[in-house]
PDB file of C-alpha atoms in Angstrom:
ATOM      1  CA  MET A 293       0.097  -0.184   0.017  1.00  0.00           C
ATOM      2  CA  ILE A 294       2.829   2.412   0.248  1.00  0.00           C
ATOM      3  CA  ASN A 295       2.705   2.790  -3.535  1.00  0.00           C
ATOM      4  CA  LEU A 296      -0.494   4.270  -3.481  1.00  0.00           C
ATOM      5  CA  SER A 297      -1.193   8.059  -3.529  1.00  0.00           C
ATOM      6  CA  PRO A 298      -3.527   9.131  -0.811  1.00  0.00           C
ATOM      7  CA  THR A 299      -6.155   9.777  -3.134  1.00  0.00           C
ATOM      8  CA  SER A 300      -6.522   6.141  -4.228  1.00  0.00           C
ATOM      9  CA  PHE A 301      -7.536   5.176  -0.528  1.00  0.00           C
ATOM     10  CA  VAL A 302     -11.431   5.085  -0.590  1.00  0.00           C
ATOM     11  CA  LEU A 303     -12.795   6.014   2.725  1.00  0.00           C
ATOM     12  CA  LEU A 304     -15.868   3.806   3.894  1.00  0.00           C
ATOM     13  CA  PRO A 305     -18.605   5.166   6.426  1.00  0.00           C
ATOM     14  CA  ALA A 306     -17.888   2.525   9.109  1.00  0.00           C
ATOM     15  CA  PHE A 307     -15.350   4.288  11.235  1.00  0.00           C
ATOM     16  CA  ALA A 308     -15.384   5.082  15.072  1.00  0.00           C
ATOM     17  CA  LYS A 309     -13.667   5.059  18.624  1.00  0.00           C
ATOM     18  CA  ILE A 310     -16.182   2.557  20.750  1.00  0.00           C
ATOM     19  CA  SER A 311     -16.237   1.005  23.961  1.00  0.00           C
ATOM     20  CA  CYS A 312     -17.956  -2.081  23.553  1.00  0.00           C
ATOM     21  CA  GLU A 313     -20.580  -2.996  25.642  1.00  0.00           C
ATOM     22  CA  PRO A 314     -20.732  -5.679  28.022  1.00  0.00           C
ATOM     23  CA  GLY A 315     -22.354  -8.156  25.751  1.00  0.00           C
ATOM     24  CA  TRP A 316     -20.722  -7.085  22.518  1.00  0.00           C
ATOM     25  CA  LYS A 317     -19.370  -9.750  20.659  1.00  0.00           C
ATOM     26  CA  TRP A 318     -18.450  -9.772  16.784  1.00  0.00           C
ATOM     27  CA  GLN A 319     -20.302 -12.548  15.100  1.00  0.00           C
ATOM     28  CA  LYS A 320     -19.127 -15.344  12.782  1.00  0.00           C
ATOM     29  CA  ARG A 321     -20.106 -14.399   9.107  1.00  0.00           C
ATOM     30  CA  GLU A 322     -20.266 -16.784   6.263  1.00  0.00           C
ATOM     31  CA  LYS A 323     -19.438 -14.010   3.864  1.00  0.00           C
ATOM     32  CA  PRO A 324     -15.768 -12.761   4.144  1.00  0.00           C
ATOM     33  CA  LEU A 325     -14.760  -8.921   4.643  1.00  0.00           C
ATOM     34  CA  ALA A 326     -15.121  -6.917   1.649  1.00  0.00           C
ATOM     35  CA  ASN A 327     -12.728  -4.437   2.379  1.00  0.00           C
ATOM     36  CA  TYR A 328      -9.993  -3.216   4.367  1.00  0.00           C
ATOM     37  CA  ASP A 329     -10.046  -2.400   8.179  1.00  0.00           C
ATOM     38  CA  ILE A 330      -7.650  -1.218  10.540  1.00  0.00           C
ATOM     39  CA  PHE A 331      -8.859  -2.570  14.146  1.00  0.00           C
ATOM     40  CA  TYR A 332      -6.974  -1.131  17.091  1.00  0.00           C
ATOM     41  CA  VAL A 333      -7.529  -1.771  20.747  1.00  0.00           C
ATOM     42  CA  TRP A 334      -6.937   0.861  23.229  1.00  0.00           C
ATOM     43  CA  SER A 335      -7.686  -1.071  26.288  1.00  0.00           C
ATOM     44  CA  GLY A 336      -9.745  -4.052  27.681  1.00  0.00           C
ATOM     45  CA  GLU A 337      -9.412  -7.966  27.162  1.00  0.00           C
ATOM     46  CA  GLY A 338     -10.731 -10.257  24.478  1.00  0.00           C
ATOM     47  CA  GLU A 339     -10.070 -12.807  21.877  1.00  0.00           C
ATOM     48  CA  LEU A 340     -10.006 -12.583  17.920  1.00  0.00           C
ATOM     49  CA  SER A 341     -10.308 -15.286  15.440  1.00  0.00           C
ATOM     50  CA  LEU A 342      -8.679 -14.238  11.968  1.00  0.00           C
ATOM     51  CA  ASN A 343      -8.990 -17.086   9.367  1.00  0.00           C
ATOM     52  CA  GLY A 344      -9.105 -19.662  12.250  1.00  0.00           C
ATOM     53  CA  LYS A 345      -6.297 -18.525  14.032  1.00  0.00           C
ATOM     54  CA  MET A 346      -6.881 -17.015  17.564  1.00  0.00           C
ATOM     55  CA  TYR A 347      -5.195 -13.950  18.873  1.00  0.00           C
ATOM     56  CA  THR A 348      -5.357 -12.499  22.536  1.00  0.00           C
ATOM     57  CA  LEU A 349      -6.123  -8.883  22.617  1.00  0.00           C
ATOM     58  CA  GLY A 350      -5.075  -6.394  24.686  1.00  0.00           C
ATOM     59  CA  LYS A 351      -3.799  -2.755  24.568  1.00  0.00           C
ATOM     60  CA  GLY A 352      -1.817  -2.241  21.302  1.00  0.00           C
ATOM     61  CA  SER A 353      -3.513  -4.964  19.853  1.00  0.00           C
ATOM     62  CA  CYS A 354      -3.634  -4.059  16.078  1.00  0.00           C
ATOM     63  CA  PHE A 355      -4.862  -5.790  12.664  1.00  0.00           C
ATOM     64  CA  LEU A 356      -4.961  -4.842   9.287  1.00  0.00           C
ATOM     65  CA  PHE A 357      -7.798  -7.099   7.802  1.00  0.00           C
ATOM     66  CA  ARG A 358      -8.209  -7.554   4.024  1.00  0.00           C
ATOM     67  CA  LYS A 359     -10.532  -8.488   1.583  1.00  0.00           C
ATOM     68  CA  GLY A 360     -11.553 -12.305   1.869  1.00  0.00           C
ATOM     69  CA  ASP A 361     -10.688 -12.502   5.551  1.00  0.00           C
ATOM     70  CA  HIS A 362     -13.015 -14.137   8.135  1.00  0.00           C
ATOM     71  CA  THR A 363     -12.878 -13.064  11.400  1.00  0.00           C
ATOM     72  CA  TRP A 364     -14.973 -13.278  14.758  1.00  0.00           C
ATOM     73  CA  ALA A 365     -14.277 -11.592  18.379  1.00  0.00           C
ATOM     74  CA  THR A 366     -15.495 -11.866  22.029  1.00  0.00           C
ATOM     75  CA  HIS A 367     -14.417  -9.704  25.132  1.00  0.00           C
ATOM     76  CA  ASN A 368     -14.531  -9.814  28.728  1.00  0.00           C
ATOM     77  CA  PRO A 369     -17.261  -8.061  30.182  1.00  0.00           C
ATOM     78  CA  GLN A 370     -15.448  -6.931  33.423  1.00  0.00           C
ATOM     79  CA  LYS A 371     -12.578  -5.382  31.014  1.00  0.00           C
ATOM     80  CA  PRO A 372     -14.614  -4.594  27.978  1.00  0.00           C
ATOM     81  CA  LEU A 373     -12.642  -3.682  24.912  1.00  0.00           C
ATOM     82  CA  VAL A 374     -12.296   0.231  23.680  1.00  0.00           C
ATOM     83  CA  LEU A 375     -11.868   0.217  19.757  1.00  0.00           C
ATOM     84  CA  THR A 376     -11.015   1.930  16.968  1.00  0.00           C
ATOM     85  CA  TYR A 377     -11.834   0.706  13.593  1.00  0.00           C
ATOM     86  CA  ILE A 378     -11.514   2.324   9.897  1.00  0.00           C
ATOM     87  CA  HIS A 379     -12.919   0.568   6.960  1.00  0.00           C
ATOM     88  CA  PHE A 380     -11.102   1.602   3.855  1.00  0.00           C
ATOM     89  CA  ASP A 381     -10.640   0.355   0.304  1.00  0.00           C
ATOM     90  CA  ALA A 382      -8.034   1.138  -2.496  1.00  0.00           C
ATOM     91  CA  ALA A 383      -8.952   2.522  -5.902  1.00  0.00           C
ATOM     92  CA  GLU A 384      -5.756   0.968  -7.736  1.00  0.00           C
ATOM     93  CA  PRO A 385      -3.952  -2.300  -7.290  1.00  0.00           C
ATOM     94  CA  VAL A 386      -1.815  -2.520  -3.948  1.00  0.00           C
ATOM     95  CA  GLU A 387       1.510  -3.890  -3.087  1.00  0.00           C
ATOM     96  CA  ASP A 388       3.645  -3.736   0.046  1.00  0.00           C
ATOM     97  CA  VAL A 389       0.423  -4.595   2.349  1.00  0.00           C
ATOM     98  CA  PRO A 390       1.260  -4.571   6.071  1.00  0.00           C
ATOM     99  CA  GLN A 391       1.042  -7.877   7.727  1.00  0.00           C
ATOM    100  CA  PRO A 392      -2.280  -8.535   9.265  1.00  0.00           C
ATOM    101  CA  TYR A 393      -1.342  -8.531  12.885  1.00  0.00           C
ATOM    102  CA  ARG A 394       1.109  -6.753  15.336  1.00  0.00           C
ATOM    103  CA  VAL A 395       1.280  -5.790  19.138  1.00  0.00           C
ATOM    104  CA  LEU A 396       2.431  -2.037  19.318  1.00  0.00           C
ATOM    105  CA  GLU A 397       4.472  -1.023  21.761  1.00  0.00           C
ATOM    106  CA  ASP A 398       4.951   2.550  21.598  1.00  0.00           C
ATOM    107  CA  THR A 399       1.326   3.525  21.177  1.00  0.00           C
ATOM    108  CA  PHE A 400       1.269   7.358  21.436  1.00  0.00           C
ATOM    109  CA  ASP A 401       1.809   8.386  17.571  1.00  0.00           C
ATOM    110  CA  PHE A 402      -0.244   5.739  16.349  1.00  0.00           C
ATOM    111  CA  GLU A 403      -3.248   6.388  18.599  1.00  0.00           C
ATOM    112  CA  HIS A 404      -3.044  10.218  17.953  1.00  0.00           C
ATOM    113  CA  LEU A 405      -3.405   9.616  14.321  1.00  0.00           C
ATOM    114  CA  LEU A 406      -6.450   7.226  14.980  1.00  0.00           C
ATOM    115  CA  SER A 407      -7.890   9.909  17.263  1.00  0.00           C
ATOM    116  CA  LYS A 408      -7.343  12.691  14.618  1.00  0.00           C
ATOM    117  CA  TYR A 409      -8.866  10.587  12.005  1.00  0.00           C
ATOM    118  CA  VAL A 410     -12.270  10.198  13.833  1.00  0.00           C
ATOM    119  CA  ARG A 411     -12.324  13.554  15.132  1.00  0.00           C
ATOM    120  CA  LEU A 412     -12.195  14.926  11.449  1.00  0.00           C
ATOM    121  CA  PHE A 413     -15.697  13.641  10.747  1.00  0.00           C
ATOM    122  CA  LEU A 414     -17.319  14.549  14.131  1.00  0.00           C
ATOM    123  CA  VAL A 415     -18.268  18.240  12.913  1.00  0.00           C
ATOM    124  CA  LYS A 416     -18.120  19.311   9.277  1.00  0.00           C
ATOM    125  CA  THR A 417     -14.723  19.992   8.912  1.00  0.00           C
ATOM    126  CA  PHE A 418     -13.181  21.456   5.673  1.00  0.00           C
ATOM    127  CA  ALA A 419     -11.343  19.033   3.386  1.00  0.00           C
ATOM    128  CA  ALA A 420     -11.787  16.571   5.917  1.00  0.00           C
ATOM    129  CA  GLU A 421     -11.820  13.624   3.300  1.00  0.00           C
ATOM    130  CA  VAL A 422      -8.443  15.132   1.780  1.00  0.00           C
ATOM    131  CA  GLU A 423      -6.742  15.113   5.406  1.00  0.00           C
ATOM    132  CA  ALA A 424      -8.206  11.602   6.417  1.00  0.00           C
ATOM    133  CA  GLN A 425      -6.672  10.148   3.288  1.00  0.00           C
ATOM    134  CA  LEU A 426      -3.425  11.557   4.201  1.00  0.00           C
ATOM    135  CA  ILE A 427      -3.719  10.010   7.779  1.00  0.00           C
ATOM    136  CA  LEU A 428      -4.713   6.799   6.674  1.00  0.00           C
ATOM    137  CA  LYS A 429      -1.290   6.752   4.325  1.00  0.00           C
ATOM    138  CA  GLN A 430       0.250   7.815   7.374  1.00  0.00           C
ATOM    139  CA  LEU A 431      -1.139   4.804   9.397  1.00  0.00           C
ATOM    140  CA  ILE A 432      -0.380   2.563   6.585  1.00  0.00           C
ATOM    141  CA  ILE A 433       3.417   3.469   6.894  1.00  0.00           C
ATOM    142  CA  HIS A 434       3.240   3.280  10.656  1.00  0.00           C
ATOM    143  CA  LEU A 435       2.182  -0.106  10.370  1.00  0.00           C
ATOM    144  CA  LEU A 436       4.831  -1.169   7.597  1.00  0.00           C
ATOM    145  CA  ARG A 437       7.663   0.377   9.468  1.00  0.00           C
ATOM    146  CA  TYR A 438       6.680  -1.720  12.685  1.00  0.00           C
ATOM    147  CA  ASP A 439       6.776  -4.853  10.234  1.00  0.00           C
ATOM    148  CA  ARG A 440      10.081  -4.111   9.276  1.00  0.00           C
ATOM    149  CA  GLN A 441      11.224  -4.069  13.102  1.00  0.00           C
ATOM    150  CA  GLU A 442      12.556  -0.898  12.836  1.00  0.00           C
ATOM    151  CA  PRO A 443      13.521  -0.274  16.318  1.00  0.00           C
ATOM    152  CA  ILE A 444      14.021   3.500  16.231  1.00  0.00           C
ATOM    153  CA  GLU A 445      10.472   4.637  16.721  1.00  0.00           C
ATOM    154  CA  ARG A 446       9.503   1.717  18.969  1.00  0.00           C
ATOM    155  CA  LYS A 447      11.939   1.421  21.486  1.00  0.00           C
ATOM    156  CA  ALA A 448      13.144   5.139  22.431  1.00  0.00           C
ATOM    157  CA  SER A 449      10.307   6.867  24.416  1.00  0.00           C
ATOM    158  CA  ASN A 450       8.292   9.274  23.197  1.00  0.00           C
ATOM    159  CA  GLN A 451       9.691  12.076  25.242  1.00  0.00           C
ATOM    160  CA  LEU A 452      13.187  10.858  24.441  1.00  0.00           C
ATOM    161  CA  SER A 453      12.609  10.675  20.477  1.00  0.00           C
ATOM    162  CA  GLU A 454      10.884  14.274  20.815  1.00  0.00           C
ATOM    163  CA  SER A 455      14.246  15.668  23.009  1.00  0.00           C
ATOM    164  CA  ILE A 456      16.791  14.574  20.389  1.00  0.00           C
ATOM    165  CA  ARG A 457      14.602  15.535  17.492  1.00  0.00           C
ATOM    166  CA  GLU A 458      14.576  19.163  18.757  1.00  0.00           C
ATOM    167  CA  VAL A 459      17.990  18.794  19.321  1.00  0.00           C
ATOM    168  CA  ALA A 460      18.522  17.906  15.596  1.00  0.00           C
ATOM    169  CA  ASN A 461      16.560  20.830  14.405  1.00  0.00           C
ATOM    170  CA  TYR A 462      18.275  23.306  16.599  1.00  0.00           C
ATOM    171  CA  ILE A 463      21.688  21.939  14.789  1.00  0.00           C
ATOM    172  CA  LEU A 464      19.822  22.409  11.372  1.00  0.00           C
ATOM    173  CA  GLN A 465      18.444  26.115  12.521  1.00  0.00           C
ATOM    174  CA  HIS A 466      22.093  27.101  13.868  1.00  0.00           C
ATOM    175  CA  PRO A 467      24.465  25.198  11.139  1.00  0.00           C
ATOM    176  CA  GLY A 468      27.113  28.064  11.709  1.00  0.00           C
ATOM    177  CA  GLU A 469      27.587  27.571  15.377  1.00  0.00           C
ATOM    178  CA  VAL A 470      30.079  25.709  17.217  1.00  0.00           C
ATOM    179  CA  HIS A 471      27.995  22.991  19.133  1.00  0.00           C
ATOM    180  CA  ARG A 472      29.673  21.129  21.945  1.00  0.00           C
ATOM    181  CA  VAL A 473      28.118  17.441  22.352  1.00  0.00           C
ATOM    182  CA  GLU A 474      28.627  18.439  25.774  1.00  0.00           C
ATOM    183  CA  ASP A 475      25.813  21.376  25.324  1.00  0.00           C
ATOM    184  CA  LEU A 476      23.898  19.688  23.078  1.00  0.00           C
ATOM    185  CA  GLY A 477      23.240  16.726  25.412  1.00  0.00           C
ATOM    186  CA  LYS A 478      22.640  19.119  28.088  1.00  0.00           C
ATOM    187  CA  ARG A 479      19.919  20.739  26.031  1.00  0.00           C
ATOM    188  CA  ALA A 480      18.396  17.245  25.685  1.00  0.00           C
ATOM    189  CA  GLY A 481      18.551  16.371  29.331  1.00  0.00           C
ATOM    190  CA  LEU A 482      21.201  13.362  28.927  1.00  0.00           C
ATOM    191  CA  SER A 483      25.145  12.959  29.557  1.00  0.00           C
ATOM    192  CA  SER A 484      27.157  13.415  26.423  1.00  0.00           C
ATOM    193  CA  ARG A 485      27.750  10.017  25.926  1.00  0.00           C
ATOM    194  CA  TYR A 486      24.390   8.673  26.305  1.00  0.00           C
ATOM    195  CA  PHE A 487      22.972  11.371  24.086  1.00  0.00           C
ATOM    196  CA  SER A 488      25.739  10.516  21.415  1.00  0.00           C
ATOM    197  CA  ILE A 489      24.471   7.047  21.232  1.00  0.00           C
ATOM    198  CA  LYS A 490      20.927   7.909  21.387  1.00  0.00           C
ATOM    199  CA  PHE A 491      21.043  10.519  18.624  1.00  0.00           C
ATOM    200  CA  LYS A 492      22.972   8.147  16.447  1.00  0.00           C
ATOM    201  CA  GLU A 493      20.236   5.491  16.940  1.00  0.00           C
ATOM    202  CA  LEU A 494      17.288   7.616  16.223  1.00  0.00           C
ATOM    203  CA  ILE A 495      18.309  10.255  13.356  1.00  0.00           C
ATOM    204  CA  GLY A 496      21.182   7.431  11.656  1.00  0.00           C
ATOM    205  CA  MET A 497      24.451   8.867  12.024  1.00  0.00           C
ATOM    206  CA  SER A 498      26.705  10.432  14.487  1.00  0.00           C
ATOM    207  CA  VAL A 499      26.343  13.983  15.918  1.00  0.00           C
ATOM    208  CA  GLN A 500      29.687  15.097  14.336  1.00  0.00           C
ATOM    209  CA  THR A 501      28.583  13.810  10.870  1.00  0.00           C
ATOM    210  CA  TYR A 502      25.140  15.695  11.156  1.00  0.00           C
ATOM    211  CA  MET A 503      26.732  18.724  12.140  1.00  0.00           C
ATOM    212  CA  ILE A 504      28.969  18.730   9.017  1.00  0.00           C
ATOM    213  CA  ARG A 505      26.326  17.849   7.049  1.00  0.00           C
ATOM    214  CA  ALA A 506      24.290  20.761   8.483  1.00  0.00           C
ATOM    215  CA  ARG A 507      26.844  23.157   7.460  1.00  0.00           C
ATOM    216  CA  ILE A 508      27.271  21.597   3.946  1.00  0.00           C
ATOM    217  CA  GLU A 509      23.439  21.709   2.949  1.00  0.00           C
ATOM    218  CA  ARG A 510      23.432  25.351   4.161  1.00  0.00           C
ATOM    219  CA  ALA A 511      26.371  26.182   2.232  1.00  0.00           C
ATOM    220  CA  GLN A 512      25.009  24.810  -0.855  1.00  0.00           C
ATOM    221  CA  HIS A 513      21.880  26.774  -0.241  1.00  0.00           C
ATOM    222  CA  LEU A 514      23.730  29.842   0.127  1.00  0.00           C
ATOM    223  CA  LEU A 515      25.829  29.564  -2.806  1.00  0.00           C
ATOM    224  CA  LEU A 516      23.096  28.964  -5.136  1.00  0.00           C
ATOM    225  CA  HIS A 517      20.519  31.199  -3.867  1.00  0.00           C
ATOM    226  CA  ALA A 518      21.961  33.789  -1.796  1.00  0.00           C
ATOM    227  CA  GLY A 519      24.438  35.298  -4.193  1.00  0.00           C
ATOM    228  CA  MET A 520      27.424  34.633  -1.816  1.00  0.00           C
ATOM    229  CA  ASN A 521      30.854  33.534  -2.792  1.00  0.00           C
ATOM    230  CA  VAL A 522      32.790  30.939  -1.633  1.00  0.00           C
ATOM    231  CA  THR A 523      35.010  33.127   1.106  1.00  0.00           C
ATOM    232  CA  GLU A 524      31.603  34.621   2.321  1.00  0.00           C
ATOM    233  CA  VAL A 525      29.895  31.586   2.811  1.00  0.00           C
ATOM    234  CA  ALA A 526      32.716  29.433   4.718  1.00  0.00           C
ATOM    235  CA  ASP A 527      33.183  32.885   7.203  1.00  0.00           C
ATOM    236  CA  ALA A 528      29.224  32.692   7.647  1.00  0.00           C
ATOM    237  CA  LEU A 529      29.268  29.012   8.514  1.00  0.00           C
ATOM    238  CA  GLY A 530      32.284  29.304  10.948  1.00  0.00           C
ATOM    239  CA  TYR A 531      35.092  28.127   8.736  1.00  0.00           C
ATOM    240  CA  ARG A 532      38.232  29.765   9.369  1.00  0.00           C
ATOM    241  CA  ASP A 533      40.376  27.757   6.711  1.00  0.00           C
ATOM    242  CA  ILE A 534      38.720  28.433   3.185  1.00  0.00           C
ATOM    243  CA  PHE A 535      40.687  25.471   1.924  1.00  0.00           C
ATOM    244  CA  PHE A 536      39.497  23.028   4.665  1.00  0.00           C
ATOM    245  CA  PHE A 537      35.867  24.147   3.648  1.00  0.00           C
ATOM    246  CA  SER A 538      36.576  23.267   0.079  1.00  0.00           C
ATOM    247  CA  ARG A 539      37.857  20.128   0.871  1.00  0.00           C
ATOM    248  CA  GLN A 540      35.099  19.096   3.343  1.00  0.00           C
ATOM    249  CA  PHE A 541      32.606  20.600   1.038  1.00  0.00           C
ATOM    250  CA  LYS A 542      33.514  18.375  -1.838  1.00  0.00           C
ATOM    251  CA  GLN A 543      33.998  15.346   0.327  1.00  0.00           C
ATOM    252  CA  TYR A 544      30.330  15.513   0.999  1.00  0.00           C
ATOM    253  CA  THR A 545      29.019  16.480  -2.218  1.00  0.00           C
ATOM    254  CA  GLY A 546      31.162  15.473  -4.805  1.00  0.00           C
ATOM    255  CA  LYS A 547      32.040  19.064  -6.167  1.00  0.00           C
ATOM    256  CA  SER A 548      33.928  22.075  -5.115  1.00  0.00           C
ATOM    257  CA  PRO A 549      32.138  25.006  -3.893  1.00  0.00           C
ATOM    258  CA  SER A 550      33.160  27.049  -6.882  1.00  0.00           C
ATOM    259  CA  GLU A 551      31.601  24.561  -9.057  1.00  0.00           C
ATOM    260  CA  ILE A 552      28.335  24.340  -7.107  1.00  0.00           C
ATOM    261  CA  ARG A 553      28.208  28.310  -7.374  1.00  0.00           C
TER     262      ARG A 553
END
């Protein structure tokens, strides 16, 4: 489904966040599902059968039902399920469909998207369907990342993730400043060593590499769009040695600064 543009998602009217009644059950049906369905458990306990295989339901249980699936479910009346379900279809052939089941560990972002999707239709919101298609695409991407067992988003706490992303954004906003790792770690509320480890885990490169890349990307922009010459750009970005700047620039871009300009 990653290949689909958001406008290819066909939104169907059955969607909600509900607290199931004590006597709730999802009965077996002879006819299989006719479309796709994201089925997510916020809380409660229960069981669900998908094509004859039983699953235990609890917080974070998440299914992507597909056309042709056979399902039924029950729950514990003393601990009723709270569910979100979103029915949808696709107007184009699909590839790379998420796995049918997983238990989400870090649920914050996914639950935020689900809530936003449902709220769009509670009142007449301008361009609600367009935004809902975009959110649905985000939900699918989230599931695909989880299925690929990418550890960053799941294992880093949301607060830690946000702190490190804020520091990364701070570096991008101030590429010409000299950033000490110790100071950046304090900004994130972490020791310099732990900050360096988590930064690389989350951002995908070391702090030093990220700082150099931020300077070089800014240098490219200044050379191309600000009318500044090589000496002016090097000075603006804190390089005292223009020859070192040129070597580093070529190392990262494959071209010298004068070629870019």
